[in-house]
Amino acid sequence: MSNMNIDKIKEDFPIFKNNPTLVYLDSAATSQRPQQVIDAVNEFYTNYNANVHRGIYKISEEASEKFENVRTKVRDFISAKSEQEIIFTKNTTESINLVMRGWGEKNIKKGDKIVISIMEHHSNFVPWQQLAKQKGAKLEIIDINEEGELKESDFEKIKGAKLLAITHVSNVLGTLNNVNKLCKLAHDAGAKVLVDGAQSIPHMQIDASAIDCDFFAFSGHKMLGPTGVGILYGKEQVLEETDPFLYGGDMISEVHVEESKWNELPFKFESGTPPASSVIGLGAAIDYLGKLGMENIRKHEQIITQYALQKMTEINGVNIFGPKNPEKRAGVIAFTVNGVHPHDLASILDEYNVAIRSGHHCAMPLHERLALPASSRASFYIYNDKKDVDKLCDGIKEAKKIFKVD
Ligand code: PMP
């Protein structure tokens, strides 16, 4: 049994008060926000709204201090070594593009090898595909096996690579990749490693120093935080060797007519007015997650996932993708129902106020690999319980009836 009281947790989320029958199964796209996060954003605008790092008056100093406190919270949350390693971006996508522009364009040369996997989200696929084209580099792709796990024999491809860019958790298959092992392999081969942590950080304890990756990218909005803020963690040494990718105010230490000098880390990468209210909201989200405990969250989601896998498997004609063992996956389940198009299924479920995702989930290469035009996806978080899974299964059965499939 999980020791999380889901009914109590739900009370913190105003969306469930305002929409009591909502069964929200799309947290892999974006999570809901607790009142504590909404209050923190509100308090910023109500009491100390000012631009950060600029004014020398009281409210600007308060805003700057609270903003920088969140950087420390993020550092502790992911066990980074220092605040210099924590860069505020817009989202995971921008974090990855920062690495592609700032590190990749500088270091990847003609004939070099970049390795990714077939399960990458477009955010961690397209930047490397485009960089490879631009530089005349090779893009090699680690395939998956029948279980939807990375094919170990393809790890050979990492030999001789300059960069491995890999997701921690697949946003479709739910597969939890052994990034510690992959980092070791890549480092032994002399490659740098970027981990896309968008789908792992909301759901499990992350220790970036232990993973030993060079970069770790994630978004605030999938972990109870506001939209508009993401993080790029980078090892200090590697960030020193990375060029800025956006130029402008705040990221400089000196500007002259002929020349400019960059600010120190992490400010070198934070150009222009940052999303201060979102950062402050992210701080409240980290506090909220910290109180629940990431170990408890992981345990709870494993229980729900196991229950969902079992219940969904019992329904004739439901095909589930990704590992069957909940230890090897996170709470994301992609599936199809024979005879019911994923979009039709999502519409029918919506009539029962059950929100799931349908389509390619920004992972078209993976869908091509699985020979699927589209799939349905249910994803779980701290406010979901077994009743939600039951409603999902009832909706699937209803859809089968409507489409007259048994
Ligand atoms: N990577 C993965 C694995 C994701 O699931 C997502 C979001 N669906 C992203 C990257 C992109 O995140 P964002 O849209 O917040 O940049």
XYZ file of C-alpha atoms and ligand atoms in Angstrom:
422
model
C 0.000 0.000 0.000
C 1.146 3.506 -0.697
C 1.222 5.852 2.286
C -0.143 8.772 0.290
C -3.633 10.026 1.050
C -4.894 10.804 -2.443
C -8.240 12.282 -1.346
C -6.343 14.704 0.898
C -3.854 15.560 -1.864
C -6.699 16.218 -4.284
C -8.102 18.833 -1.918
C -5.002 20.923 -2.614
C -5.827 21.078 -6.325
C -8.543 23.634 -7.099
C -9.224 22.108 -10.510
C -10.706 19.048 -8.792
C -12.883 21.208 -6.553
C -14.174 23.103 -9.568
C -14.534 19.986 -11.679
C -15.167 17.183 -9.167
C -15.772 14.409 -11.688
C -12.607 15.114 -13.674
C -10.344 12.103 -14.117
C -7.121 13.668 -15.297
C -4.878 11.117 -16.980
C -2.675 13.450 -19.007
C -0.020 14.541 -16.527
C 2.697 13.444 -18.952
C 1.592 16.413 -21.068
C 1.296 18.794 -18.128
C 0.444 18.319 -14.471
C -2.237 20.087 -12.483
C -1.135 22.709 -9.940
C -1.818 22.766 -6.208
C -3.136 25.879 -4.484
C 0.284 26.376 -2.864
C 1.859 26.978 -6.296
C -0.957 29.260 -7.446
C -0.661 31.200 -4.164
C 3.095 31.655 -4.563
C 2.629 33.106 -8.061
C -0.218 35.283 -6.817
C 1.811 36.511 -3.867
C 4.665 37.508 -6.158
C 2.386 39.701 -8.287
C 0.435 40.963 -5.294
C 3.255 41.819 -2.904
C 6.685 42.085 -4.460
C 6.422 42.182 -8.247
C 9.595 43.730 -9.685
C 12.214 42.749 -12.212
C 14.927 40.556 -10.688
C 18.685 41.292 -10.568
C 18.105 44.926 -11.526
C 16.635 47.249 -8.921
C 18.236 48.289 -5.647
C 14.906 49.016 -4.028
C 13.269 46.711 -1.494
C 10.746 44.803 -3.574
C 13.250 44.169 -6.352
C 15.680 42.829 -3.790
C 12.956 40.631 -2.322
C 12.022 39.326 -5.778
C 15.689 38.652 -6.604
C 16.276 36.883 -3.319
C 13.202 34.649 -3.649
C 14.140 33.945 -7.278
C 17.669 32.917 -6.353
C 16.377 30.839 -3.422
C 14.561 28.700 -5.971
C 17.848 28.060 -7.746
C 19.167 26.687 -4.462
C 16.012 24.572 -4.046
C 16.509 23.130 -7.528
C 20.171 22.453 -6.758
C 19.181 20.485 -3.659
C 16.237 18.786 -5.373
C 18.510 17.218 -8.002
C 21.654 16.996 -5.854
C 23.676 19.297 -8.079
C 26.938 20.575 -6.647
C 26.300 24.297 -6.958
C 23.818 26.941 -8.083
C 26.131 27.693 -11.016
C 25.005 24.387 -12.480
C 21.319 25.397 -12.547
C 20.098 27.437 -15.513
C 16.548 28.705 -15.816
C 15.158 28.250 -19.317
C 11.655 28.235 -20.759
C 11.160 24.455 -20.832
C 12.909 21.166 -21.618
C 12.856 21.995 -25.300
C 14.755 25.229 -24.781
C 17.198 23.507 -22.419
C 18.033 20.936 -25.100
C 18.287 23.586 -27.809
C 20.653 25.544 -25.564
C 22.960 22.511 -25.474
C 22.596 21.942 -29.213
C 23.467 25.577 -30.030
C 25.920 26.347 -27.265
C 27.791 23.074 -26.931
C 26.864 21.142 -30.091
C 27.551 23.807 -32.714
C 30.945 24.396 -31.125
C 32.033 20.804 -30.578
C 30.352 18.624 -33.197
C 32.381 18.447 -36.404
C 32.009 16.755 -39.783
C 32.076 12.977 -39.412
C 31.409 13.045 -35.650
C 28.793 10.741 -34.200
C 25.744 11.724 -32.142
C 23.725 8.904 -30.572
C 20.077 9.146 -29.566
C 17.331 6.526 -29.241
C 14.209 5.752 -31.217
C 12.046 6.537 -28.163
C 13.067 10.214 -27.984
C 10.494 12.988 -27.816
C 10.828 15.350 -30.805
C 12.507 17.813 -28.410
C 15.440 15.465 -28.071
C 15.291 14.180 -31.634
C 14.961 17.121 -34.010
C 17.779 19.288 -32.536
C 20.305 16.450 -33.018
C 18.948 15.481 -36.410
C 19.318 19.095 -37.550
C 22.757 19.543 -35.990
C 23.951 16.356 -37.705
C 22.688 17.680 -41.053
C 24.238 21.094 -40.479
C 27.657 19.679 -39.556
C 27.795 16.576 -41.752
C 27.821 14.469 -38.570
C 26.302 10.988 -38.195
C 23.137 10.453 -36.200
C 22.919 6.907 -34.847
C 19.844 5.552 -33.180
C 19.529 2.995 -30.407
C 16.556 0.764 -31.161
C 14.120 -0.862 -28.747
C 13.392 -4.537 -28.097
C 10.023 -6.305 -27.908
C 9.475 -5.077 -24.339
C 9.969 -1.447 -25.373
C 13.327 -1.218 -23.639
C 16.533 0.041 -25.200
C 18.235 -2.721 -27.180
C 21.443 -3.415 -25.287
C 23.268 -4.732 -28.361
C 22.861 -1.235 -29.844
C 24.880 0.271 -26.990
C 27.877 -0.578 -29.193
C 26.879 2.494 -31.191
C 28.022 4.694 -28.306
C 31.660 3.758 -29.036
C 33.335 6.638 -30.831
C 30.427 9.043 -30.247
C 30.857 12.667 -29.218
C 27.422 12.924 -27.623
C 24.728 10.636 -26.268
C 21.362 12.411 -25.897
C 18.912 10.074 -24.221
C 15.610 10.214 -22.431
C 15.391 9.062 -18.822
C 11.756 7.977 -19.167
C 9.890 7.557 -22.453
C 6.808 9.758 -22.682
C 5.069 6.979 -24.653
C 6.360 3.600 -23.487
C 7.003 4.706 -19.924
C 10.340 2.870 -20.102
C 12.786 3.877 -17.383
C 16.244 3.860 -18.920
C 19.314 3.021 -16.887
C 20.951 6.391 -17.437
C 23.656 5.749 -14.816
C 24.896 2.811 -16.850
C 24.563 4.684 -20.148
C 26.537 7.637 -18.764
C 29.323 5.330 -17.691
C 29.420 3.686 -21.118
C 29.390 7.053 -22.872
C 32.035 8.590 -20.662
C 34.274 5.561 -21.128
C 33.868 6.161 -24.861
C 34.772 9.844 -24.425
C 31.254 11.140 -25.161
C 29.275 13.765 -23.295
C 25.760 12.859 -22.154
C 22.544 14.837 -22.144
C 19.640 13.269 -20.250
C 16.106 14.401 -21.092
C 14.518 14.263 -17.650
C 11.132 15.766 -18.549
C 9.272 12.553 -17.649
C 11.425 11.378 -14.768
C 11.867 14.378 -12.507
C 8.181 14.719 -11.539
C 8.023 11.085 -10.472
C 11.244 9.951 -8.774
C 14.236 11.110 -6.816
C 16.862 12.483 -9.203
C 20.508 12.707 -8.269
C 22.205 14.428 -11.187
C 25.639 14.076 -9.595
C 25.173 10.308 -9.143
C 23.831 9.880 -12.678
C 26.991 11.749 -13.670
C 25.416 13.179 -16.831
C 26.871 16.342 -18.323
C 23.441 17.885 -18.915
C 19.983 17.147 -17.484
C 16.951 18.963 -18.918
C 13.425 19.278 -17.519
C 10.274 21.430 -17.354
C 8.503 22.951 -14.353
C 5.005 22.427 -15.726
C 5.117 18.631 -15.530
C 6.094 18.710 -11.842
C 3.270 20.882 -10.437
C 5.010 24.149 -11.365
C 3.811 26.914 -13.655
C 4.398 26.940 -17.404
C 7.218 29.134 -18.683
C 10.103 27.756 -16.652
C 12.418 24.868 -17.393
C 15.822 23.881 -16.110
C 19.076 22.950 -17.682
C 21.476 21.351 -15.247
C 25.032 21.177 -16.519
C 28.321 20.212 -14.912
C 30.160 23.408 -14.147
C 33.193 22.524 -16.254
C 31.031 21.630 -19.269
C 28.940 24.788 -18.917
C 32.136 26.833 -18.862
C 32.953 25.286 -22.246
C 29.451 25.995 -23.600
C 28.688 29.212 -25.471
C 25.607 31.297 -24.722
C 22.797 30.802 -27.177
C 20.727 33.904 -26.529
C 22.410 37.291 -26.403
C 21.155 40.401 -24.634
C 20.760 41.902 -21.190
C 21.812 40.124 -17.986
C 24.015 37.547 -19.737
C 26.905 39.996 -20.153
C 29.462 41.450 -17.778
C 30.692 44.148 -20.199
C 29.514 45.485 -23.545
C 31.614 47.815 -25.696
C 31.108 48.923 -29.256
C 33.541 46.308 -30.582
C 33.327 43.522 -28.017
C 31.273 41.959 -25.205
C 32.174 39.739 -22.278
C 29.856 37.132 -20.808
C 28.540 37.106 -17.293
C 29.577 34.301 -14.935
C 27.621 31.033 -14.587
C 24.707 30.553 -14.583
C 23.771 34.072 -15.756
C 25.742 33.690 -18.995
C 22.801 31.608 -20.242
C 19.948 33.700 -18.870
C 19.347 36.504 -21.291
C 16.583 39.074 -20.812
C 13.909 39.282 -18.130
C 13.444 35.807 -16.661
C 10.028 34.261 -15.874
C 10.272 35.297 -12.216
C 6.698 34.428 -11.216
C 7.030 30.971 -12.768
C 10.354 30.368 -11.050
C 8.818 31.337 -7.711
C 5.896 29.007 -8.398
C 8.366 26.236 -9.211
C 9.924 26.771 -5.790
C 6.523 26.117 -4.184
C 6.108 23.004 -6.359
C 9.466 21.653 -5.177
C 8.434 22.281 -1.562
C 5.166 20.455 -2.186
C 6.877 17.444 -3.785
C 9.496 17.434 -1.048
C 6.805 17.198 1.637
C 5.190 14.236 -0.084
C 8.571 12.607 -0.615
C 9.754 11.474 -4.029
C 10.141 7.875 -2.818
C 6.464 7.850 -1.784
C 5.425 9.335 -5.121
C 7.346 6.671 -7.025
C 5.868 3.912 -4.876
C 2.331 5.234 -5.294
C 2.677 5.483 -9.063
C 4.084 1.976 -9.303
C 1.013 0.651 -7.488
C -1.362 2.542 -9.793
C 0.597 1.503 -12.873
C 0.608 -2.151 -11.875
C -3.139 -2.004 -11.249
C -3.746 -0.273 -14.589
C -1.581 -2.737 -16.513
C -3.491 -5.623 -14.956
C -6.982 -4.151 -15.476
C -6.305 -2.995 -19.006
C -4.778 -6.330 -19.990
C -8.006 -8.021 -18.874
C -9.936 -6.109 -21.543
C -10.025 -7.988 -24.842
C -8.396 -6.145 -27.715
C -6.313 -3.737 -25.641
C -2.656 -3.683 -26.689
C -0.223 -2.122 -24.229
C 3.220 -0.910 -25.240
C 6.296 -0.741 -23.057
C 7.614 -2.868 -20.176
C 5.147 -5.011 -18.245
C 7.180 -4.764 -15.042
C 6.288 -1.546 -13.125
C 9.836 -1.409 -11.729
C 11.099 -0.848 -15.242
C 8.685 1.886 -16.149
C 6.986 5.047 -14.961
C 3.259 5.787 -14.847
C 2.772 6.380 -18.561
C 0.823 3.780 -20.511
C 0.455 3.938 -24.274
C -2.062 1.554 -25.747
C -4.388 0.853 -28.636
C -7.821 -0.751 -28.706
C -8.556 -2.980 -31.696
C -11.304 -1.472 -33.832
C -11.347 1.929 -32.058
C -9.252 4.815 -33.343
C -7.279 6.564 -30.547
C -8.967 9.900 -31.312
C -12.420 8.302 -31.078
C -11.445 6.661 -27.806
C -10.259 9.997 -26.370
C -13.532 11.664 -27.441
C -15.675 8.937 -25.899
C -13.660 9.048 -22.663
C -14.055 12.812 -22.628
C -17.815 12.321 -22.463
C -17.167 10.586 -19.139
C -14.828 13.450 -18.146
C -11.782 11.194 -18.427
C -8.894 13.106 -20.026
C -6.347 11.027 -21.925
C -4.077 11.870 -24.832
C -4.285 10.470 -28.352
C -1.944 10.889 -31.300
C 1.798 10.478 -31.711
C 2.712 12.297 -28.456
C 5.576 14.152 -30.165
C 7.265 10.813 -30.809
C 6.635 10.130 -34.495
C 9.833 8.108 -35.092
C 8.798 5.762 -32.268
C 5.306 5.377 -33.722
C 6.805 4.628 -37.133
C 9.052 2.036 -35.502
C 5.993 0.443 -33.860
C 4.093 0.721 -37.163
C 1.358 2.711 -35.452
C -0.259 5.810 -36.915
C -1.309 6.870 -33.417
C -1.837 5.567 -29.899
C -3.777 6.435 -26.761
C -1.900 7.407 -23.627
C -2.929 7.461 -19.980
C -0.497 8.928 -17.483
C -0.702 9.084 -13.703
C 0.418 11.418 -10.971
C -0.016 12.090 -7.272
C -3.739 12.882 -7.539
C -4.729 9.671 -9.335
C -5.990 6.545 -7.650
C -7.341 3.130 -8.568
C -10.856 4.564 -9.062
C -9.458 6.646 -11.915
C -8.093 3.496 -13.534
C -11.515 1.850 -13.144
C -13.170 4.803 -14.899
C -10.627 4.587 -17.706
C -11.366 0.866 -18.121
C -15.152 1.442 -18.028
C -14.713 4.063 -20.766
C -12.654 1.701 -22.910
C -15.358 -0.979 -22.562
C -18.021 1.576 -23.483
C -16.064 2.626 -26.577
C -15.805 -1.003 -27.645
C -19.582 -1.331 -27.317
C -20.184 1.812 -29.379
C -17.842 0.520 -32.099
C -19.308 -2.987 -31.776
C -16.000 -4.733 -31.194
C -15.561 -7.577 -28.715
N 10.972 15.347 -23.492
C 10.014 14.519 -23.042
C 10.369 13.100 -22.731
C 8.718 14.999 -22.894
O 7.752 14.178 -22.475
C 8.431 16.352 -23.177
C 7.037 16.912 -23.010
N 6.022 16.130 -23.527
C 9.473 17.159 -23.619
C 10.725 16.626 -23.756
C 9.244 18.581 -23.960
O 8.876 19.321 -22.856
P 8.420 20.839 -23.030
O 7.275 20.829 -23.993
O 8.032 21.267 -21.673
O 9.597 21.571 -23.572
